[in-house]
mmCIF file of C-alpha atoms in Angstrom:
data_model
loop_
_atom_site.group_PDB
_atom_site.id
_atom_site.type_symbol
_atom_site.label_atom_id
_atom_site.label_comp_id
_atom_site.label_asym_id
_atom_site.label_seq_id
_atom_site.Cartn_x
_atom_site.Cartn_y
_atom_site.Cartn_z
ATOM 1 C CA MET A 1 223.566 80.002 -18.641
ATOM 2 C CA SER A 2 220.373 78.044 -18.111
ATOM 3 C CA ALA A 3 219.457 74.942 -20.032
ATOM 4 C CA ALA A 4 216.506 76.746 -21.622
ATOM 5 C CA ALA A 5 218.821 79.413 -22.970
ATOM 6 C CA GLY A 6 221.083 76.822 -24.504
ATOM 7 C CA ALA A 7 218.311 74.756 -26.054
ATOM 8 C CA PRO A 8 218.362 74.670 -29.884
ATOM 9 C CA CYS A 9 215.832 76.867 -31.697
ATOM 10 C CA ALA A 10 213.009 74.901 -33.293
ATOM 11 C CA GLY A 11 213.302 75.092 -37.058
ATOM 12 C CA CYS A 12 216.718 76.818 -36.895
ATOM 13 C CA ILE A 13 219.921 75.777 -38.627
ATOM 14 C CA ARG A 14 223.039 75.544 -36.454
ATOM 15 C CA PHE A 15 226.489 76.296 -37.816
ATOM 16 C CA ALA A 16 229.615 74.458 -36.674
ATOM 17 C CA GLY A 17 230.333 77.287 -34.226
ATOM 18 C CA GLY A 18 227.030 76.661 -32.502
ATOM 19 C CA ARG A 19 225.246 79.903 -33.492
ATOM 20 C CA PRO A 20 221.704 79.259 -34.753
ATOM 21 C CA ILE A 21 220.238 81.220 -37.680
ATOM 22 C CA LYS A 22 216.661 81.663 -38.721
ATOM 23 C CA PRO A 23 215.359 79.685 -41.712
ATOM 24 C CA LEU A 24 215.083 81.459 -45.047
ATOM 25 C CA PHE A 25 211.303 80.992 -45.253
ATOM 26 C CA SER A 26 209.231 81.464 -42.126
ATOM 27 C CA HIS A 27 206.258 79.277 -41.336
ATOM 28 C CA GLY A 28 203.079 80.121 -39.512
ATOM 29 C CA PRO A 29 199.781 81.952 -39.899
ATOM 30 C CA ILE A 30 201.234 85.377 -40.861
ATOM 31 C CA PRO A 31 202.240 84.468 -44.496
ATOM 32 C CA GLY A 32 198.713 83.153 -45.053
ATOM 33 C CA TYR A 33 197.204 86.447 -43.911
ATOM 34 C CA ARG A 34 199.600 88.317 -46.164
ATOM 35 C CA MET A 35 198.512 86.192 -49.106
ATOM 36 C CA ILE A 36 194.846 86.910 -48.426
ATOM 37 C CA LEU A 37 195.621 90.630 -48.113
ATOM 38 C CA CYS A 38 197.492 90.610 -51.451
ATOM 39 C CA VAL A 39 194.578 88.835 -53.165
ATOM 40 C CA ILE A 40 192.091 91.382 -51.800
ATOM 41 C CA LEU A 41 194.332 94.291 -52.817
ATOM 42 C CA ALA A 42 194.846 92.869 -56.326
ATOM 43 C CA SER A 43 191.094 92.345 -56.764
ATOM 44 C CA PHE A 44 190.404 95.920 -55.683
ATOM 45 C CA LEU A 45 193.016 97.299 -58.090
ATOM 46 C CA MET A 46 191.591 95.308 -61.016
ATOM 47 C CA PHE A 47 188.071 96.523 -60.196
ATOM 48 C CA ALA A 48 189.271 100.123 -59.852
ATOM 49 C CA ASP A 49 191.207 99.903 -63.118
ATOM 50 C CA GLN A 50 188.046 98.873 -64.976
ATOM 51 C CA ARG A 51 185.504 101.121 -63.239
ATOM 52 C CA MET A 52 187.290 104.244 -62.005
ATOM 53 C CA SER A 53 188.775 106.887 -64.288
ATOM 54 C CA TRP A 54 191.225 108.208 -61.696
ATOM 55 C CA MET A 55 193.271 105.024 -62.089
ATOM 56 C CA ASP A 56 194.556 106.426 -65.412
ATOM 57 C CA ASP A 57 196.279 109.222 -63.504
ATOM 58 C CA VAL A 58 197.672 106.741 -60.983
ATOM 59 C CA ARG A 59 199.022 104.552 -63.785
ATOM 60 C CA ALA A 60 200.592 107.590 -65.458
ATOM 61 C CA GLN A 61 202.324 108.613 -62.221
ATOM 62 C CA ILE A 62 203.613 105.091 -61.655
ATOM 63 C CA SER A 63 204.881 104.986 -65.248
ATOM 64 C CA THR A 64 206.743 108.249 -64.621
ATOM 65 C CA VAL A 65 208.509 106.665 -61.637
ATOM 66 C CA VAL A 66 209.324 103.522 -63.633
ATOM 67 C CA ALA A 67 210.580 105.443 -66.707
ATOM 68 C CA PRO A 68 214.203 105.762 -65.437
ATOM 69 C CA VAL A 69 214.256 102.016 -64.764
ATOM 70 C CA GLN A 70 213.044 101.314 -68.308
ATOM 71 C CA TRP A 71 215.738 103.619 -69.666
ATOM 72 C CA VAL A 72 218.418 101.786 -67.676
ATOM 73 C CA VAL A 73 217.105 98.413 -68.861
ATOM 74 C CA SER A 74 217.367 99.578 -72.493
ATOM 75 C CA LEU A 75 221.028 100.555 -72.073
ATOM 76 C CA PRO A 76 222.471 97.040 -72.706
ATOM 77 C CA ALA A 77 220.708 96.800 -76.079
ATOM 78 C CA ARG A 78 221.965 100.242 -77.051
ATOM 79 C CA GLY A 79 225.438 99.351 -75.838
ATOM 80 C CA LEU A 80 225.482 96.147 -77.902
ATOM 81 C CA SER A 81 224.364 98.073 -80.970
ATOM 82 C CA LEU A 82 227.162 100.604 -80.533
ATOM 83 C CA ALA A 83 229.683 97.854 -79.797
ATOM 84 C CA SER A 84 228.743 95.906 -82.929
ATOM 85 C CA LEU A 85 229.131 99.086 -84.968
ATOM 86 C CA ALA A 86 232.534 99.812 -83.413
ATOM 87 C CA LEU A 87 233.774 96.247 -84.048
ATOM 88 C CA SER A 88 232.528 96.078 -87.627
ATOM 89 C CA ASP A 89 235.324 95.539 -90.093
ATOM 90 C CA GLN A 90 236.147 98.065 -92.791
ATOM 91 C CA THR A 91 234.824 95.923 -95.631
ATOM 92 C CA ARG A 92 231.395 95.653 -94.032
ATOM 93 C CA LEU A 93 231.241 99.381 -93.384
ATOM 94 C CA VAL A 94 232.245 100.127 -96.981
ATOM 95 C CA ASN A 95 229.525 97.793 -98.298
ATOM 96 C CA ASP A 96 226.927 99.318 -95.983
ATOM 97 C CA ASN A 97 227.945 102.797 -97.065
ATOM 98 C CA ARG A 98 227.670 101.861 -100.738
ATOM 99 C CA ARG A 99 224.258 100.262 -100.226
ATOM 100 C CA LEU A 100 222.984 103.295 -98.333
ATOM 101 C CA ARG A 101 224.235 105.642 -101.047
ATOM 102 C CA GLU A 102 222.405 103.608 -103.679
ATOM 103 C CA ARG A 103 219.235 103.689 -101.589
ATOM 104 C CA LEU A 104 219.612 107.446 -101.091
ATOM 105 C CA LEU A 105 219.920 107.926 -104.844
ATOM 106 C CA THR A 106 216.807 105.800 -105.451
ATOM 107 C CA LEU A 107 214.801 107.665 -102.819
ATOM 108 C CA SER A 108 215.955 111.034 -104.179
ATOM 109 C CA GLN A 109 214.662 110.046 -107.608
ATOM 110 C CA ARG A 110 211.333 108.997 -106.097
ATOM 111 C CA VAL A 111 211.072 112.266 -104.168
ATOM 112 C CA GLN A 112 211.580 114.227 -107.388
ATOM 113 C CA ARG A 113 208.873 112.177 -109.103
ATOM 114 C CA MET A 114 206.482 112.532 -106.171
ATOM 115 C CA ALA A 115 207.022 116.297 -106.082
ATOM 116 C CA SER A 116 205.749 116.452 -109.659
ATOM 117 C CA LEU A 117 202.801 114.183 -108.838
ATOM 118 C CA SER A 118 202.002 116.300 -105.793
ATOM 119 C CA GLU A 119 201.764 119.471 -107.856
ATOM 120 C CA GLU A 120 199.626 117.642 -110.424
ATOM 121 C CA ASN A 121 197.360 116.375 -107.672
ATOM 122 C CA ILE A 122 196.938 119.901 -106.282
ATOM 123 C CA ARG A 123 195.941 121.236 -109.712
ATOM 124 C CA LEU A 124 193.425 118.423 -110.233
ATOM 125 C CA ARG A 125 191.887 119.034 -106.816
ATOM 126 C CA GLU A 126 191.541 122.711 -107.633
ATOM 127 C CA LEU A 127 189.776 121.825 -110.883
ATOM 128 C CA LEU A 128 187.408 119.496 -109.016
ATOM 129 C CA LYS A 129 186.872 122.040 -106.218
ATOM 130 C CA ALA A 130 188.045 119.388 -103.755
ATOM 131 C CA ALA A 131 189.449 120.269 -100.352
ATOM 132 C CA PRO A 132 193.253 120.209 -100.262
ATOM 133 C CA ARG A 133 195.038 117.596 -98.203
ATOM 134 C CA GLN A 134 196.129 118.879 -94.822
ATOM 135 C CA GLU A 135 199.702 118.880 -93.648
ATOM 136 C CA ILE A 136 200.617 116.298 -90.997
ATOM 137 C CA PRO A 137 203.243 117.344 -88.427
ATOM 138 C CA TRP A 138 205.184 114.590 -86.681
ATOM 139 C CA LEU A 139 207.594 113.931 -83.839
ATOM 140 C CA THR A 140 210.362 111.344 -83.634
ATOM 141 C CA ALA A 141 210.508 108.722 -80.865
ATOM 142 C CA GLY A 142 212.744 105.810 -79.960
ATOM 143 C CA LEU A 143 212.005 102.349 -78.606
ATOM 144 C CA LEU A 144 212.575 101.842 -74.886
ATOM 145 C CA THR A 145 211.330 98.299 -74.354
ATOM 146 C CA LEU A 146 208.832 95.718 -75.570
ATOM 147 C CA ASP A 147 206.075 94.308 -73.401
ATOM 148 C CA ASN A 148 207.065 90.808 -72.265
ATOM 149 C CA ASP A 149 203.457 89.602 -71.999
ATOM 150 C CA PRO A 150 202.982 86.979 -74.754
ATOM 151 C CA PHE A 151 199.274 87.830 -75.019
ATOM 152 C CA LEU A 152 199.861 91.552 -75.664
ATOM 153 C CA GLN A 153 201.405 93.311 -78.636
ATOM 154 C CA GLN A 154 202.668 96.515 -77.022
ATOM 155 C CA MET A 155 205.858 98.544 -76.671
ATOM 156 C CA ILE A 156 207.101 101.599 -74.768
ATOM 157 C CA LEU A 157 208.592 104.711 -76.413
ATOM 158 C CA ASP A 158 210.856 107.403 -74.951
ATOM 159 C CA ARG A 159 208.417 110.298 -75.513
ATOM 160 C CA GLY A 160 205.715 111.391 -73.093
ATOM 161 C CA GLN A 161 203.583 114.293 -71.931
ATOM 162 C CA GLN A 162 206.621 116.554 -71.763
ATOM 163 C CA SER A 163 206.926 116.202 -75.564
ATOM 164 C CA GLY A 164 203.217 116.727 -76.225
ATOM 165 C CA VAL A 165 202.335 113.057 -76.783
ATOM 166 C CA TYR A 166 198.649 112.260 -76.228
ATOM 167 C CA SER A 167 196.544 109.124 -75.898
ATOM 168 C CA GLY A 168 195.260 107.903 -79.272
ATOM 169 C CA GLN A 169 198.148 109.386 -81.266
ATOM 170 C CA PRO A 170 199.057 107.393 -84.427
ATOM 171 C CA VAL A 171 202.528 105.826 -84.622
ATOM 172 C CA VAL A 172 204.296 104.913 -87.883
ATOM 173 C CA ASP A 173 207.740 103.754 -88.910
ATOM 174 C CA SER A 174 209.594 104.086 -92.218
ATOM 175 C CA ALA A 175 207.370 101.446 -93.858
ATOM 176 C CA GLY A 176 203.843 101.971 -92.528
ATOM 177 C CA LEU A 177 201.415 102.128 -89.616
ATOM 178 C CA VAL A 178 202.661 100.661 -86.320
ATOM 179 C CA GLY A 179 199.801 101.376 -83.887
ATOM 180 C CA GLN A 180 198.548 104.063 -81.539
ATOM 181 C CA ILE A 181 199.389 105.494 -78.119
ATOM 182 C CA ILE A 182 197.149 104.074 -75.352
ATOM 183 C CA SER A 183 198.719 105.573 -72.205
ATOM 184 C CA VAL A 184 201.117 108.429 -71.544
ATOM 185 C CA SER A 185 203.361 109.276 -68.599
ATOM 186 C CA ARG A 186 205.610 112.284 -68.260
ATOM 187 C CA TYR A 187 208.641 110.798 -70.021
ATOM 188 C CA SER A 188 207.350 107.690 -71.817
ATOM 189 C CA SER A 189 204.298 106.323 -73.600
ATOM 190 C CA ARG A 190 202.814 102.902 -74.328
ATOM 191 C CA VAL A 191 201.902 101.859 -77.879
ATOM 192 C CA LEU A 192 199.261 99.292 -78.822
ATOM 193 C CA LEU A 193 200.464 97.603 -82.023
ATOM 194 C CA ILE A 194 198.099 96.959 -84.927
ATOM 195 C CA THR A 195 198.715 93.213 -84.507
ATOM 196 C CA ASP A 196 197.215 93.143 -80.997
ATOM 197 C CA ALA A 197 193.979 91.141 -80.792
ATOM 198 C CA SER A 198 192.115 94.138 -79.332
ATOM 199 C CA HIS A 199 193.139 96.572 -82.096
ATOM 200 C CA SER A 200 191.229 97.378 -85.285
ATOM 201 C CA VAL A 201 191.885 99.979 -87.974
ATOM 202 C CA PRO A 202 189.701 101.040 -90.954
ATOM 203 C CA VAL A 203 191.530 100.446 -94.226
ATOM 204 C CA GLN A 204 190.886 100.615 -97.946
ATOM 205 C CA VAL A 205 192.366 98.769 -100.914
ATOM 206 C CA ASN A 206 194.771 101.163 -102.585
ATOM 207 C CA ARG A 207 193.929 99.743 -106.029
ATOM 208 C CA ASN A 208 190.157 100.289 -106.047
ATOM 209 C CA GLY A 209 189.202 102.052 -102.798
ATOM 210 C CA LEU A 210 187.174 99.198 -101.241
ATOM 211 C CA ARG A 211 186.895 99.706 -97.475
ATOM 212 C CA PHE A 212 187.291 97.081 -94.731
ATOM 213 C CA ILE A 213 188.303 96.693 -91.081
ATOM 214 C CA ALA A 214 191.751 95.191 -90.410
ATOM 215 C CA ARG A 215 191.845 93.442 -87.051
ATOM 216 C CA GLY A 216 194.881 92.218 -85.125
ATOM 217 C CA ALA A 217 195.269 88.477 -84.642
ATOM 218 C CA GLY A 218 197.556 88.556 -81.595
ATOM 219 C CA GLN A 219 200.562 87.527 -83.716
ATOM 220 C CA PRO A 220 203.470 89.819 -84.655
ATOM 221 C CA ASP A 221 203.128 89.279 -88.412
ATOM 222 C CA HIS A 222 199.429 88.647 -89.016
ATOM 223 C CA LEU A 223 196.188 90.610 -89.475
ATOM 224 C CA THR A 224 192.733 89.643 -90.709
ATOM 225 C CA LEU A 225 190.014 91.429 -92.654
ATOM 226 C CA ASP A 226 186.479 91.165 -91.289
ATOM 227 C CA ASN A 227 183.348 90.489 -93.384
ATOM 228 C CA VAL A 228 184.870 90.281 -96.870
ATOM 229 C CA PRO A 229 182.254 88.971 -99.374
ATOM 230 C CA ASN A 230 183.352 86.122 -101.620
ATOM 231 C CA ASN A 231 182.749 88.176 -104.788
ATOM 232 C CA THR A 232 184.800 91.172 -103.618
ATOM 233 C CA ASP A 233 187.466 92.486 -106.003
ATOM 234 C CA ILE A 234 190.466 91.874 -103.759
ATOM 235 C CA ARG A 235 193.667 90.102 -104.789
ATOM 236 C CA GLU A 236 196.794 88.735 -103.185
ATOM 237 C CA GLY A 237 199.419 91.449 -103.054
ATOM 238 C CA ASP A 238 196.932 94.320 -102.766
ATOM 239 C CA LEU A 239 198.144 97.161 -100.570
ATOM 240 C CA LEU A 240 195.836 98.261 -97.754
ATOM 241 C CA VAL A 241 196.114 101.869 -96.557
ATOM 242 C CA THR A 242 194.355 103.821 -93.836
ATOM 243 C CA SER A 243 190.994 105.164 -94.985
ATOM 244 C CA GLY A 244 190.840 108.034 -92.489
ATOM 245 C CA LEU A 245 187.145 107.432 -91.780
ATOM 246 C CA THR A 246 187.314 107.433 -87.980
ATOM 247 C CA GLY A 247 189.565 110.476 -87.789
ATOM 248 C CA ARG A 248 192.060 108.606 -85.576
ATOM 249 C CA PHE A 249 194.488 107.661 -88.366
ATOM 250 C CA PRO A 250 195.323 110.017 -91.265
ATOM 251 C CA GLU A 251 194.337 108.807 -94.710
ATOM 252 C CA GLY A 252 196.779 107.092 -97.027
ATOM 253 C CA TYR A 253 199.342 105.476 -94.705
ATOM 254 C CA PRO A 254 200.287 101.866 -95.639
ATOM 255 C CA VAL A 255 198.985 99.243 -93.226
ATOM 256 C CA ALA A 256 199.320 95.759 -94.734
ATOM 257 C CA ARG A 257 199.429 93.624 -97.890
ATOM 258 C CA VAL A 258 197.050 90.799 -98.687
ATOM 259 C CA SER A 259 198.929 87.504 -98.279
ATOM 260 C CA ARG A 260 196.190 84.858 -98.648
ATOM 261 C CA ILE A 261 192.569 84.671 -99.803
ATOM 262 C CA VAL A 262 190.323 81.644 -99.236
ATOM 263 C CA ARG A 263 186.904 81.957 -100.854
ATOM 264 C CA ASN A 264 184.573 79.667 -98.922
ATOM 265 C CA ALA A 265 181.813 78.175 -101.051
ATOM 266 C CA GLY A 266 179.606 77.337 -98.061
ATOM 267 C CA THR A 267 179.710 80.795 -96.466
ATOM 268 C CA PRO A 268 179.079 84.295 -97.823
ATOM 269 C CA PHE A 269 182.420 85.640 -96.601
ATOM 270 C CA ALA A 270 185.990 84.895 -97.639
ATOM 271 C CA THR A 271 188.933 84.391 -95.302
ATOM 272 C CA VAL A 272 191.536 87.086 -95.996
ATOM 273 C CA ASP A 273 194.916 87.148 -94.263
ATOM 274 C CA VAL A 274 197.159 90.179 -94.502
ATOM 275 C CA ARG A 275 200.665 90.981 -93.288
ATOM 276 C CA PRO A 276 201.625 94.360 -91.819
ATOM 277 C CA VAL A 277 204.095 96.353 -93.910
ATOM 278 C CA ALA A 278 205.630 98.046 -90.860
ATOM 279 C CA GLN A 279 208.732 96.365 -89.472
ATOM 280 C CA LEU A 280 207.228 95.677 -86.073
ATOM 281 C CA ASP A 281 209.942 93.244 -85.010
ATOM 282 C CA ARG A 282 212.905 95.381 -86.119
ATOM 283 C CA SER A 283 212.123 99.092 -86.046
ATOM 284 C CA ARG A 284 213.642 101.122 -83.222
ATOM 285 C CA ASN A 285 212.748 104.620 -84.458
ATOM 286 C CA PHE A 286 209.214 105.869 -85.027
ATOM 287 C CA LEU A 287 207.162 108.928 -85.955
ATOM 288 C CA LEU A 288 204.278 110.169 -83.828
ATOM 289 C CA LEU A 289 201.711 111.913 -86.043
ATOM 290 C CA PHE A 290 199.805 114.952 -84.792
ATOM 291 C CA THR A 291 196.230 115.191 -86.040
ATOM 292 C CA HIS A 292 195.060 118.772 -86.424
ATOM 293 C CA ASP A 293 192.422 118.585 -83.717
ATOM 294 C CA GLN A 294 195.184 117.661 -81.233
ATOM 295 C CA LEU A 295 198.076 119.837 -82.429
ATOM 296 C CA LYS A 296 196.595 123.115 -81.157
ATOM 297 C CA PRO A 297 195.785 121.764 -77.644
ATOM 298 C CA THR A 298 199.306 120.336 -77.530
ATOM 299 C CA ARG A 299 200.849 123.724 -78.260
ATOM 300 C CA GLU A 300 198.604 125.383 -75.683
ATOM 301 C CA ARG A 301 199.461 122.754 -73.062
ATOM 302 C CA LEU A 302 203.241 123.125 -73.476
ATOM 303 C CA SER A 303 205.334 126.166 -72.662
ATOM 304 C CA PRO A 304 207.115 127.934 -75.574
ATOM 305 C CA GLU A 305 210.427 126.421 -74.431
ATOM 306 C CA ALA A 306 208.915 122.936 -74.349
ATOM 307 C CA VAL A 307 207.422 123.441 -77.819
ATOM 308 C CA ASP A 308 210.830 124.385 -79.208
ATOM 309 C CA ALA A 309 212.464 121.385 -77.525
ATOM 310 C CA ALA A 310 209.804 118.779 -78.268
ATOM 311 C CA LEU A 311 208.495 119.837 -81.678
ATOM 312 C CA GLN A 312 211.740 120.961 -83.257
ATOM 313 C CA VAL A 313 211.614 118.015 -85.696
ATOM 314 C CA VAL A 314 208.062 118.765 -86.826
ATOM 315 C CA ARG A 315 207.893 119.704 -90.487
ATOM 316 C CA PRO A 316 204.695 121.725 -90.888
ATOM 317 C CA ASP A 317 205.454 122.267 -94.577
ATOM 318 C CA ARG A 318 205.279 118.547 -95.322
ATOM 319 C CA GLN A 319 202.679 117.729 -97.939
ATOM 320 C CA GLU A 320 200.902 114.401 -97.846
ATOM 321 C CA THR A 321 201.326 112.922 -101.322
ATOM 322 C CA ARG A 322 200.154 109.330 -100.858
ATOM 323 C CA GLN A 323 197.140 108.424 -102.929
#
């Protein structure tokens, strides 16, 4: 063996046995070129995402590929939930069962009362020759994962195009409005929460019907009302519901409650802070509402078998009774 062949490799690490290995990180001009190429590619993708509509289809296809990974990532949380339920002691389960039975009894009483109010409302609308409230079908969905970007208030659900979900679809939980769908892949969809800084929703005060715009503040438990005059009849504790003016969100769904009002003497507008009524940090099950201008295209887009599988939980006989 020649001396050149036995010379140590520059930058290599030599084990005790004498065999050299390459360093973990290589040095030289190639990594710099790769960095420049990545920067150019990232700049092109950001430009295309803002200017070219076909990027929506690309994003949807990529989301379809990533959907199984998101499902696998959500398994530990589901497993912990099932494990905590299995390890719960008997006393805790008995107390939970009793509390749920009491809540069921309370809700049953409220349903009976609201059924009477609904019939009364229908009769009054007939007397006033007012248009009846339309039925609102819905579809259930579960939480897959939350967006880990601290500057975004978004989450991903386990329903997609295969279930008839569409971009712009309203999302609610058991307490109130959660947000709206902003992108859809085949098996999952992304939701923009009402607390996101880029989200706004038209609302009205349930007590007197005054209309405002509720805007997200980028915080999980905070919204603001824009352009509220100092002399406006609004109080702490007032419930804000969707006004239905834009046609995106059905009328009458709870959005937030007024938590603080500061009437500024030096400016014409008051500072009004509100808190969302939806349990954005706890809910794992949601309802996707179908507006009537989107329900028919959804049924036409899906096959009869897909309609039966995806819309089997839709209750078309549900009457909207919120006032």
